[in-house]
CSV table of C-alpha atoms in Angstrom, one decimal:
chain,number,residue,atom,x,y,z
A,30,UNK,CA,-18.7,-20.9,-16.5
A,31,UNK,CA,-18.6,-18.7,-13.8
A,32,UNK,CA,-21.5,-16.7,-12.2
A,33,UNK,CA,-22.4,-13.0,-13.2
A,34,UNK,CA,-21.7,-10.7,-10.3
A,35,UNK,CA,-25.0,-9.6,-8.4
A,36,UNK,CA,-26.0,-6.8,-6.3
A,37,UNK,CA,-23.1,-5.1,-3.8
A,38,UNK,CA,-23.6,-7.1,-1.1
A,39,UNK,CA,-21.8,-4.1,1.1
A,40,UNK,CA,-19.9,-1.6,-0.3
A,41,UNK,CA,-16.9,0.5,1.2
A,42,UNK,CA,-15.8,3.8,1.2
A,43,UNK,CA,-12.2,4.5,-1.4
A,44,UNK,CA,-9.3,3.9,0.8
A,45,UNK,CA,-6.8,5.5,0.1
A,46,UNK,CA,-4.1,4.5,2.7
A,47,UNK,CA,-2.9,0.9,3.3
A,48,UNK,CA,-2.8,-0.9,6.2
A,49,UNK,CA,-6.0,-0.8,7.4
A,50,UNK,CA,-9.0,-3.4,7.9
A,51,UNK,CA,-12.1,-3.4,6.1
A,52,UNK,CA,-15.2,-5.7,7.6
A,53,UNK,CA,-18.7,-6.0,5.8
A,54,UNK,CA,-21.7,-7.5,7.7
A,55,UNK,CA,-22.6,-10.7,5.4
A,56,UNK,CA,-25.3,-12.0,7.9
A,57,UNK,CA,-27.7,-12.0,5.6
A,58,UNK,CA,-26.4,-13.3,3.0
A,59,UNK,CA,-25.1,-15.9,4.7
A,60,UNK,CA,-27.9,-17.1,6.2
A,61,UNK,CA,-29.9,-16.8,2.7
A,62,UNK,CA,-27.1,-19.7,1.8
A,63,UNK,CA,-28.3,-22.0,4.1
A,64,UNK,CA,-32.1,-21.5,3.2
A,65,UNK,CA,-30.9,-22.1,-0.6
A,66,UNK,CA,-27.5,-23.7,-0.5
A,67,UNK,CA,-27.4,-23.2,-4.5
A,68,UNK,CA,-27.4,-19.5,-4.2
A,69,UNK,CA,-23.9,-20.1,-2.5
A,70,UNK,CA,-22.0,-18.7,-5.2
A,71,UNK,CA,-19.3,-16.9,-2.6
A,72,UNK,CA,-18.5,-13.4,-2.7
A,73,UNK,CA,-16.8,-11.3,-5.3
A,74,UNK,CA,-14.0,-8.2,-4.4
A,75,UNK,CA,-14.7,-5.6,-6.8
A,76,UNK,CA,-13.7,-2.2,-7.9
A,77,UNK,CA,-16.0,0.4,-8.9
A,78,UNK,CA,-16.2,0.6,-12.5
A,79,UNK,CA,-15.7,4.1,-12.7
A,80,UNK,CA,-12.5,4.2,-10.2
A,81,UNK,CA,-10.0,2.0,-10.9
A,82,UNK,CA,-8.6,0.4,-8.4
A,83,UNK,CA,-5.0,-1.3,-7.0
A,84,UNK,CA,-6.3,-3.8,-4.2
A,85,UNK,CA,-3.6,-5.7,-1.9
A,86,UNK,CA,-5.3,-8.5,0.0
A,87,UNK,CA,-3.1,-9.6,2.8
A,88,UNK,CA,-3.5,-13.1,3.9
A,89,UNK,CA,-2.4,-15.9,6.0
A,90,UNK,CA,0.1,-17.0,3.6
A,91,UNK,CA,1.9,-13.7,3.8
A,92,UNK,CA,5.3,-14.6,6.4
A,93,UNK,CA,5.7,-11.0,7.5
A,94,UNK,CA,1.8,-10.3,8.3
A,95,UNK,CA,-0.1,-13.7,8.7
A,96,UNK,CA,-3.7,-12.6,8.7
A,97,UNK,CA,-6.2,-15.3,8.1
A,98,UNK,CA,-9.3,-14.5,7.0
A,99,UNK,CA,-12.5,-14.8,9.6
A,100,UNK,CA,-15.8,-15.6,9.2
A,101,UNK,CA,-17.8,-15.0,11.9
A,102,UNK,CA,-20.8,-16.9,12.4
């Protein structure tokens, strides 16, 4: 079974125009990970309940974009 989604993490303000980059600091978190590598139960992209939301994720598989994903560290 899958985890229950915690506490926001970091949350962003609506966007309402595409193309655009969104970035969260996940130090902490991250680092809580490695002090307790069972807490590691990744991160979750969610809408806020009361907004409904259309979310486009662009990725490195996408041919006309090709944006991987980056963890900094």
């Amino acid at each position: 079974s899958s985890p229950l989604i915690g506490s926001p993490v970091a949350t962003s303000d609506v966007l309402t125009s595409g193309s655009r980059w969104v970035s969260f600091d996940v130090t902490n978190t991250v680092r809580n990970w490695l002090l307790q590598p069972s807490s590691n139960n990744g991160f979750a992209v969610a809408a806020n309940l009361s907004t409904p939301a259309v979310l486009f994720l662009d990725s490195k598989e996408n041919t006309a974009t090709s944006q991987p994903a980056v963890l900094d560290i």
